[in-house]
CSV table of C-alpha atoms in Angstrom, one decimal:
chain,number,residue,atom,x,y,z
E,1,MET,CA,-27.9,-18.1,-8.3
E,2,ARG,CA,-27.8,-15.1,-6.2
E,3,PHE,CA,-30.0,-12.0,-5.3
E,4,VAL,CA,-29.2,-8.8,-7.3
E,5,SER,CA,-29.8,-5.2,-7.3
E,6,SER,CA,-59.8,-13.9,-22.4
E,7,LEU,CA,-59.2,-10.2,-23.0
E,8,LEU,CA,-61.7,-8.7,-20.6
E,9,PRO,CA,-61.0,-11.2,-17.7
E,10,SER,CA,-57.3,-10.9,-18.1
E,11,ILE,CA,-57.2,-7.1,-18.2
E,12,LEU,CA,-59.6,-6.8,-15.3
E,13,LEU,CA,-57.5,-9.1,-13.2
E,14,MET,CA,-54.3,-7.2,-14.3
E,15,LEU,CA,-55.9,-3.9,-13.3
E,16,LEU,CA,-57.1,-5.2,-9.9
E,17,ALA,CA,-53.8,-6.6,-9.0
E,18,ALA,CA,-51.6,-3.8,-10.3
E,19,PRO,CA,-49.7,-1.7,-7.8
E,20,ALA,CA,-48.7,1.9,-8.5
E,21,PHE,CA,-46.4,2.2,-11.3
E,22,GLY,CA,-42.6,2.3,-10.2
E,23,ALA,CA,-43.0,-0.2,-7.5
E,24,VAL,CA,-39.8,-1.9,-8.4
E,25,HIS,CA,-38.2,-4.5,-6.2
E,26,LEU,CA,-34.9,-5.5,-7.7
E,27,ASP,CA,-33.8,-7.0,-4.6
E,28,ARG,CA,-36.2,-9.9,-5.1
E,29,LEU,CA,-34.9,-10.8,-8.4
E,30,THR,CA,-32.6,-13.8,-8.9
E,31,LEU,CA,-30.1,-14.0,-11.9
E,32,PRO,CA,-27.2,-16.5,-12.6
E,33,LYS,CA,-23.9,-15.6,-11.0
E,34,GLY,CA,-22.2,-12.6,-12.7
E,35,PHE,CA,-25.4,-11.0,-14.0
E,36,HIS,CA,-26.6,-7.7,-12.8
E,37,ILE,CA,-29.9,-6.0,-13.2
E,38,ALA,CA,-30.7,-2.3,-12.8
E,39,VAL,CA,-33.6,0.2,-13.6
E,40,TYR,CA,-33.2,1.7,-17.0
E,41,SER,CA,-36.3,3.8,-16.4
E,42,ASP,CA,-39.3,3.5,-13.9
E,43,GLN,CA,-41.4,6.0,-15.7
E,44,VAL,CA,-42.9,3.9,-18.4
E,45,PRO,CA,-46.5,3.0,-17.5
E,46,ASN,CA,-47.7,-0.2,-19.3
E,47,ALA,CA,-44.3,-0.9,-21.0
E,48,ARG,CA,-44.6,-3.4,-23.7
E,49,GLU,CA,-42.7,-3.8,-26.9
E,50,ILE,CA,-39.2,-2.3,-27.2
E,51,ALA,CA,-37.6,-1.0,-30.4
E,52,LEU,CA,-34.1,0.6,-31.0
E,53,GLY,CA,-33.5,3.7,-33.0
E,54,ALA,CA,-30.3,4.2,-35.2
E,55,LYS,CA,-29.2,6.9,-32.8
E,56,GLY,CA,-29.6,4.9,-29.7
E,57,THR,CA,-33.2,6.0,-28.7
E,58,VAL,CA,-35.2,3.3,-26.9
E,59,PHE,CA,-38.8,3.3,-28.1
E,60,VAL,CA,-41.4,1.5,-25.9
E,61,GLY,CA,-45.1,0.9,-26.7
E,62,SER,CA,-47.8,0.7,-24.1
E,63,MET,CA,-51.2,-0.9,-23.6
E,64,ASP,CA,-53.7,0.7,-21.4
E,65,ALA,CA,-51.7,4.0,-21.3
E,66,GLY,CA,-52.3,4.5,-25.1
E,67,LYS,CA,-48.9,6.2,-25.4
E,68,VAL,CA,-45.5,5.6,-27.0
E,69,TYR,CA,-42.5,6.5,-25.2
E,70,ALA,CA,-38.9,7.5,-26.2
E,71,LEU,CA,-36.1,6.7,-23.6
E,72,THR,CA,-32.7,8.4,-24.0
E,73,ASP,CA,-29.5,7.9,-21.9
E,74,THR,CA,-27.8,11.1,-22.6
E,75,LYS,CA,-25.1,10.4,-20.0
E,76,HIS,CA,-24.3,7.0,-21.2
E,77,ASP,CA,-24.5,5.5,-17.8
E,78,GLY,CA,-27.0,2.8,-18.4
E,79,HIS,CA,-30.0,4.8,-17.2
E,80,ALA,CA,-32.5,6.8,-19.2
E,81,ASP,CA,-32.3,10.3,-17.9
E,82,LYS,CA,-35.0,11.5,-20.4
E,83,VAL,CA,-38.4,10.0,-20.9
E,84,ARG,CA,-40.6,11.6,-23.7
E,85,VAL,CA,-44.1,10.8,-24.8
E,86,LEU,CA,-44.2,10.7,-28.6
E,87,ALA,CA,-47.8,10.0,-29.1
E,88,SER,CA,-50.9,9.5,-27.0
E,89,GLY,CA,-54.5,8.6,-27.4
E,90,LEU,CA,-53.8,5.6,-29.5
E,91,GLU,CA,-55.7,2.3,-29.1
E,92,MET,CA,-53.5,-0.2,-27.4
E,93,PRO,CA,-50.2,0.9,-29.1
E,94,VAL,CA,-48.3,-2.1,-28.0
E,95,GLY,CA,-46.1,-2.7,-31.0
E,96,VAL,CA,-43.2,-0.5,-32.1
E,97,ALA,CA,-40.8,-1.0,-34.9
E,98,PHE,CA,-38.1,1.2,-36.3
E,99,ARG,CA,-36.7,1.4,-39.8
E,100,ASP,CA,-35.1,4.0,-42.1
E,101,GLY,CA,-35.5,6.8,-39.4
E,102,ASN,CA,-39.2,6.2,-38.9
E,103,LEU,CA,-41.0,4.6,-36.0
E,104,TYR,CA,-44.0,2.3,-36.9
E,105,ILE,CA,-46.7,1.8,-34.2
E,106,SER,CA,-49.5,-0.8,-34.0
E,107,ALA,CA,-53.0,0.5,-32.9
E,108,VAL,CA,-55.3,-2.5,-33.3
E,109,SER,CA,-57.0,-1.9,-36.7
E,110,ARG,CA,-54.2,0.7,-37.8
E,111,ILE,CA,-50.6,0.9,-38.2
E,112,VAL,CA,-49.2,4.6,-38.1
E,113,VAL,CA,-45.8,6.0,-38.4
E,114,LEU,CA,-43.7,8.9,-36.9
E,115,ARG,CA,-41.5,10.1,-39.6
E,116,ASP,CA,-37.8,11.1,-39.1
E,117,ILE,CA,-38.5,10.6,-35.3
E,118,GLU,CA,-35.0,10.7,-33.8
E,119,ASN,CA,-34.6,14.3,-35.1
E,120,HIS,CA,-37.9,15.3,-33.6
E,121,LEU,CA,-38.1,13.9,-30.1
E,122,ASP,CA,-39.0,17.1,-28.5
E,123,ASP,CA,-41.4,18.0,-31.2
E,124,PRO,CA,-42.8,14.7,-32.6
E,125,PRO,CA,-44.8,14.8,-35.8
E,126,LYS,CA,-48.4,13.9,-36.0
E,127,PRO,CA,-48.8,10.1,-36.6
E,128,GLU,CA,-49.3,9.3,-40.3
E,129,LEU,CA,-51.6,6.4,-41.4
E,130,VAL,CA,-49.9,3.4,-42.9
E,131,THR,CA,-53.0,1.1,-43.0
E,132,ASP,CA,-56.4,0.9,-41.4
E,133,LYS,CA,-57.3,-2.4,-42.9
E,134,LEU,CA,-56.5,-4.7,-39.9
E,135,PRO,CA,-59.4,-6.2,-37.8
E,136,SER,CA,-60.8,-3.9,-35.1
E,137,GLU,CA,-61.5,-6.6,-32.6
E,138,ARG,CA,-59.8,-5.9,-29.4
E,139,HIS,CA,-59.5,-9.4,-28.0
E,140,HIS,CA,-55.9,-10.2,-28.9
E,141,GLY,CA,-56.0,-7.1,-30.9
E,142,TRP,CA,-52.7,-5.6,-29.5
E,143,ARG,CA,-49.9,-6.5,-32.0
E,144,PHE,CA,-46.2,-7.0,-31.5
E,145,ILE,CA,-44.7,-5.8,-34.9
E,146,ALA,CA,-41.2,-6.1,-36.5
E,147,PHE,CA,-39.5,-5.7,-39.8
E,148,GLY,CA,-38.0,-8.8,-41.1
E,149,PRO,CA,-34.7,-9.4,-43.2
E,150,ASP,CA,-37.0,-9.0,-46.4
E,151,GLY,CA,-37.7,-5.5,-45.5
E,152,LYS,CA,-41.4,-6.3,-44.8
E,153,LEU,CA,-43.3,-5.3,-41.7
E,154,TYR,CA,-44.6,-8.5,-39.9
E,155,VAL,CA,-48.0,-8.0,-38.3
E,156,PRO,CA,-49.9,-10.7,-36.3
E,157,ILE,CA,-53.7,-11.2,-36.4
E,158,GLY,CA,-54.6,-12.8,-33.2
E,159,ALA,CA,-57.7,-15.0,-32.6
E,160,PRO,CA,-60.6,-12.7,-31.5
E,161,CYS,CA,-61.6,-15.3,-28.8
E,162,ASN,CA,-60.1,-17.7,-26.4
E,163,VAL,CA,-60.9,-20.5,-28.9
E,164,CYS,CA,-62.9,-20.3,-32.2
E,165,ASP,CA,-62.7,-21.0,-35.8
E,166,LYS,CA,-62.6,-18.0,-38.1
E,167,GLY,CA,-60.9,-19.7,-41.0
E,168,ASN,CA,-58.0,-17.7,-42.3
E,169,ALA,CA,-59.2,-14.4,-41.3
E,170,PHE,CA,-57.6,-14.6,-38.0
E,171,ALA,CA,-55.0,-16.6,-35.9
E,172,LYS,CA,-52.2,-15.9,-38.4
E,173,LEU,CA,-49.2,-13.8,-39.1
E,174,THR,CA,-49.1,-11.4,-42.0
E,175,ARG,CA,-46.5,-9.1,-43.6
E,176,MET,CA,-46.7,-5.9,-45.7
E,177,ASN,CA,-44.6,-3.3,-47.3
E,178,ALA,CA,-43.5,-0.4,-45.2
E,179,ASP,CA,-46.2,1.7,-46.9
E,180,GLY,CA,-48.9,-0.9,-46.1
E,181,SER,CA,-49.3,-2.3,-49.6
E,182,ASP,CA,-49.0,-5.8,-50.7
E,183,ALA,CA,-50.3,-7.5,-47.5
E,184,GLN,CA,-49.8,-11.2,-47.5
E,185,ASP,CA,-50.4,-14.1,-45.1
E,186,VAL,CA,-47.3,-15.9,-43.9
E,187,ALA,CA,-48.6,-18.5,-41.5
E,188,TYR,CA,-51.8,-19.9,-40.0
E,189,GLY,CA,-53.0,-21.6,-36.9
E,190,ILE,CA,-51.2,-19.1,-34.5
E,191,ARG,CA,-53.6,-18.2,-31.6
E,192,ASN,CA,-51.7,-15.1,-30.6
E,193,THR,CA,-48.1,-14.3,-31.1
E,194,VAL,CA,-46.7,-11.4,-29.2
E,195,GLY,CA,-43.1,-11.9,-29.9
E,196,PHE,CA,-41.0,-13.1,-32.9
E,197,ASP,CA,-37.4,-12.8,-34.3
E,198,TRP,CA,-35.3,-14.0,-37.1
E,199,ARG,CA,-32.3,-16.2,-36.4
E,200,PRO,CA,-28.9,-14.6,-37.3
E,201,GLY,CA,-27.4,-16.4,-40.2
E,202,SER,CA,-30.3,-18.4,-41.3
E,203,HIS,CA,-32.9,-15.6,-41.2
E,204,GLN,CA,-35.5,-18.1,-40.0
E,205,LEU,CA,-38.5,-16.7,-38.3
E,206,TRP,CA,-39.1,-18.0,-34.7
E,207,PHE,CA,-42.1,-16.9,-32.6
E,208,THR,CA,-43.8,-17.5,-29.3
E,209,ASP,CA,-47.5,-18.3,-29.2
E,210,ASN,CA,-50.0,-18.4,-26.3
E,211,GLY,CA,-52.0,-21.5,-25.7
E,212,ARG,CA,-55.8,-21.5,-25.2
E,213,ASP,CA,-57.4,-21.1,-21.7
E,214,MET,CA,-60.0,-23.1,-19.8
E,215,LEU,CA,-58.6,-26.6,-20.2
E,216,GLY,CA,-57.2,-26.8,-16.7
E,217,ASP,CA,-54.1,-25.7,-14.9
E,218,ASP,CA,-51.5,-27.8,-17.0
E,219,ILE,CA,-52.7,-27.8,-20.6
E,220,PRO,CA,-52.2,-26.6,-23.1
E,221,SER,CA,-48.7,-25.3,-23.0
E,222,ASP,CA,-47.5,-22.0,-24.7
E,223,GLU,CA,-45.2,-22.7,-27.7
E,224,LEU,CA,-41.8,-21.7,-29.2
E,225,ASN,CA,-42.3,-22.2,-33.0
E,226,ARG,CA,-40.1,-22.1,-36.2
E,227,LEU,CA,-41.3,-21.1,-39.5
E,228,SER,CA,-40.0,-23.3,-42.2
E,229,ARG,CA,-42.2,-22.2,-45.2
E,230,VAL,CA,-44.9,-19.6,-46.1
E,231,GLY,CA,-48.4,-21.0,-45.6
E,232,GLU,CA,-47.5,-23.3,-42.7
E,233,HIS,CA,-50.1,-24.2,-40.3
E,234,PHE,CA,-49.4,-24.4,-36.5
E,235,GLY,CA,-52.6,-26.1,-35.3
E,236,PHE,CA,-55.0,-23.6,-33.7
E,237,PRO,CA,-57.9,-24.0,-33.0
E,238,TYR,CA,-57.8,-27.7,-33.9
E,239,CYS,CA,-54.7,-29.0,-32.2
E,240,HIS,CA,-52.8,-27.4,-29.3
E,241,GLU,CA,-49.1,-27.7,-28.3
E,242,GLY,CA,-48.6,-30.3,-31.1
E,243,ASP,CA,-50.4,-33.1,-29.5
E,244,ILE,CA,-53.7,-32.2,-27.9
E,245,LEU,CA,-56.8,-32.0,-30.1
E,246,ASP,CA,-59.3,-29.4,-29.0
E,247,PRO,CA,-62.5,-30.9,-27.4
E,248,GLU,CA,-64.7,-28.9,-29.6
E,249,PHE,CA,-62.7,-27.8,-32.8
E,250,GLY,CA,-60.4,-30.9,-33.0
E,251,LYS,CA,-63.1,-33.3,-34.2
E,252,GLY,CA,-62.2,-34.6,-37.7
E,253,HIS,CA,-58.7,-33.2,-37.5
E,254,ARG,CA,-55.3,-35.0,-36.7
E,255,CYS,CA,-52.4,-33.3,-34.8
E,256,LYS,CA,-49.9,-34.8,-37.1
E,257,ASP,CA,-51.2,-32.6,-39.9
E,258,TYR,CA,-50.0,-29.5,-38.3
E,259,THR,CA,-46.4,-28.2,-37.3
E,260,PRO,CA,-45.8,-29.1,-33.7
E,261,PRO,CA,-43.8,-26.6,-31.5
E,262,VAL,CA,-40.1,-26.6,-31.2
E,263,LEU,CA,-40.5,-26.4,-27.4
E,264,LYS,CA,-43.4,-26.5,-25.0
E,265,LEU,CA,-42.9,-23.4,-22.7
E,266,GLY,CA,-45.4,-24.5,-20.1
E,267,ALA,CA,-49.2,-23.9,-19.4
E,268,HIS,CA,-50.3,-20.5,-19.1
E,269,VAL,CA,-46.9,-18.8,-18.8
E,270,ALA,CA,-48.0,-16.2,-21.3
E,271,SER,CA,-44.8,-16.1,-23.3
E,272,LEU,CA,-44.6,-12.7,-25.1
E,273,GLY,CA,-41.4,-10.9,-26.4
E,274,MET,CA,-38.5,-13.1,-27.7
E,275,ARG,CA,-35.2,-12.1,-29.2
E,276,PHE,CA,-32.0,-13.9,-30.3
E,277,TYR,CA,-29.0,-12.9,-28.4
E,278,ALA,CA,-26.0,-12.1,-30.6
E,279,GLY,CA,-24.1,-9.8,-28.2
E,280,ARG,CA,-20.7,-10.3,-26.7
E,281,MET,CA,-21.2,-9.1,-23.2
E,282,PHE,CA,-23.0,-12.4,-21.9
E,283,PRO,CA,-21.0,-15.5,-21.5
E,284,ALA,CA,-20.3,-17.5,-24.8
E,285,GLY,CA,-23.2,-20.0,-23.9
E,286,TYR,CA,-25.7,-17.3,-24.4
E,287,ARG,CA,-24.5,-16.5,-28.0
E,288,GLY,CA,-27.3,-17.5,-30.4
E,289,ALA,CA,-29.7,-18.4,-27.6
E,290,ILE,CA,-33.3,-17.1,-27.5
E,291,LEU,CA,-34.5,-14.9,-24.5
E,292,VAL,CA,-38.2,-15.2,-23.8
E,293,ALA,CA,-40.2,-13.0,-21.5
E,294,GLU,CA,-43.0,-14.8,-19.8
E,295,HIS,CA,-45.6,-12.3,-18.7
E,296,GLY,CA,-47.3,-14.8,-16.2
E,297,SER,CA,-50.5,-16.5,-15.7
E,298,TRP,CA,-53.7,-15.0,-14.8
E,299,ASN,CA,-56.0,-18.2,-14.7
E,300,ARG,CA,-54.0,-20.8,-13.0
E,301,THR,CA,-54.5,-22.1,-9.6
E,302,LYS,CA,-50.6,-21.8,-8.8
E,303,LYS,CA,-49.1,-19.0,-10.9
E,304,SER,CA,-46.7,-19.8,-13.6
E,305,GLY,CA,-44.3,-17.7,-15.7
E,306,TYR,CA,-43.4,-14.2,-14.4
E,307,ARG,CA,-39.8,-14.7,-15.5
E,308,VAL,CA,-37.2,-14.4,-18.4
E,309,MET,CA,-36.0,-17.6,-19.8
E,310,THR,CA,-33.0,-18.7,-21.9
E,311,VAL,CA,-33.6,-21.2,-24.6
E,312,ARG,CA,-30.2,-22.6,-26.0
E,313,LEU,CA,-30.3,-24.4,-29.4
E,314,ASP,CA,-28.4,-27.2,-31.0
E,315,GLY,CA,-29.3,-26.8,-34.7
E,316,ASN,CA,-33.0,-26.4,-34.7
E,317,LYS,CA,-33.4,-28.5,-31.5
E,318,VAL,CA,-33.7,-27.2,-28.0
E,319,ALA,CA,-30.6,-28.0,-25.8
E,320,SER,CA,-31.7,-26.4,-22.8
E,321,TYR,CA,-34.5,-24.1,-21.2
E,322,GLN,CA,-33.3,-22.2,-18.1
E,323,PRO,CA,-34.2,-19.1,-16.1
E,324,LEU,CA,-32.4,-15.9,-16.6
E,325,ILE,CA,-34.5,-13.8,-14.4
E,326,THR,CA,-36.9,-14.9,-11.6
E,327,GLY,CA,-38.6,-13.3,-8.8
E,328,PHE,CA,-41.3,-11.1,-10.3
E,329,GLU,CA,-43.7,-13.3,-8.4
E,330,GLN,CA,-43.3,-14.7,-4.9
E,331,ASP,CA,-45.8,-16.4,-2.7
E,332,GLU,CA,-48.5,-16.1,-5.3
E,333,LYS,CA,-48.1,-12.4,-5.5
E,334,ALA,CA,-46.6,-10.6,-8.5
E,335,TRP,CA,-45.0,-7.1,-8.4
E,336,GLY,CA,-43.8,-7.2,-12.0
E,337,ARG,CA,-44.6,-8.9,-15.5
E,338,PRO,CA,-41.9,-9.1,-18.0
E,339,VAL,CA,-43.1,-8.3,-21.5
E,340,ASP,CA,-40.3,-7.9,-24.0
E,341,VAL,CA,-36.5,-8.5,-24.2
E,342,GLN,CA,-34.3,-6.2,-26.4
E,343,PRO,CA,-30.5,-6.7,-26.7
E,344,LEU,CA,-28.5,-3.4,-26.9
E,345,PRO,CA,-25.5,-2.8,-29.2
E,346,ASP,CA,-23.1,-3.1,-26.1
E,347,GLY,CA,-24.4,-6.6,-25.5
E,348,SER,CA,-26.6,-5.7,-22.5
E,349,VAL,CA,-30.3,-6.5,-22.6
E,350,LEU,CA,-33.4,-4.4,-21.8
E,351,VAL,CA,-36.5,-6.0,-20.3
E,352,SER,CA,-39.9,-4.2,-20.2
E,353,ASP,CA,-42.3,-4.7,-17.2
E,354,ASP,CA,-45.9,-3.4,-17.8
E,355,LEU,CA,-47.1,-4.1,-14.3
E,356,ALA,CA,-44.4,-2.1,-12.5
E,357,GLY,CA,-44.1,0.5,-15.3
E,358,ALA,CA,-40.5,0.0,-15.9
E,359,VAL,CA,-37.6,-1.0,-18.2
E,360,TYR,CA,-34.6,-2.8,-16.8
E,361,ARG,CA,-31.1,-3.4,-18.0
E,362,VAL,CA,-29.3,-6.7,-17.5
E,363,THR,CA,-25.6,-6.7,-17.8
E,364,TYR,CA,-22.7,-9.4,-17.1
E,365,GLN,CA,-19.6,-8.8,-15.3
E,366,PRO,CA,-17.9,-11.7,-13.6
């Protein structure tokens, strides 16, 4: 290794701790030998989910900024020399998903779309409504969205609380057609997933999930899960991390009746964006691995997370769980918080950071 160049409480703490955007400290980051990290753009306040356009545009949603950004690298030098605001005034537009020339954006109770967006980056169209039938609760109301191999738009409905039982109305993953029709439930017992992807080859859906708060520093763990069938239940609010019954809602339930995680990621690490790595730039051992952005704890005595991790698989089992990037937090002080990871066609990987208001590009050269 070497150096290289609850909603209201959580948001309040983030705001109080946040430095000015652009306070990037690449010299504090540690990556495995041969890996390098550089700033792709430091002009993206509240940078959250990343999506790629067909013509190379990098789209980034935001949270508190209420904006959606388009980053373009016109010089092809690994740095976005143009940053445009495509939409503003949206309600926590965290999620962005690109399909057939159109950019879909989550905005709590709504999904909107910018049509033919890559041909109108300088004069973006007005957002067009796809659906306004999603819950309006802001607690876990920001949504990571993505199109699956089936052509459906997958949209999570997080629990509107730290822990509560709202039946099948919340704490689930749904999908719909691109026009908002035929909405269906896909899976239940998911407290709040802010990252999912489909495994190349099998097209199986894998996702991260944030564990509940207020059970202490070390439980429950965040989860990495795999969906094996529609209608599967992953335990929330009755069972956490596959083996801990909730002290209030677990009465009368058994953890063995719910699907356990494939991997316990650690308590309060705030696992968010995750993607499978299928590129050729990184060493062969990374091919087919999962990259996970861990945003970092806000309610733990000693901070956890604040890193990007690599999960290598052996079939459907975890072979290893190791750091790719660390150093966003040092001596209990954080200057950055990773949110999403997005491989590029050349095999490099973008990482968004909503605390520093930046997007980084990770490359490998021995």
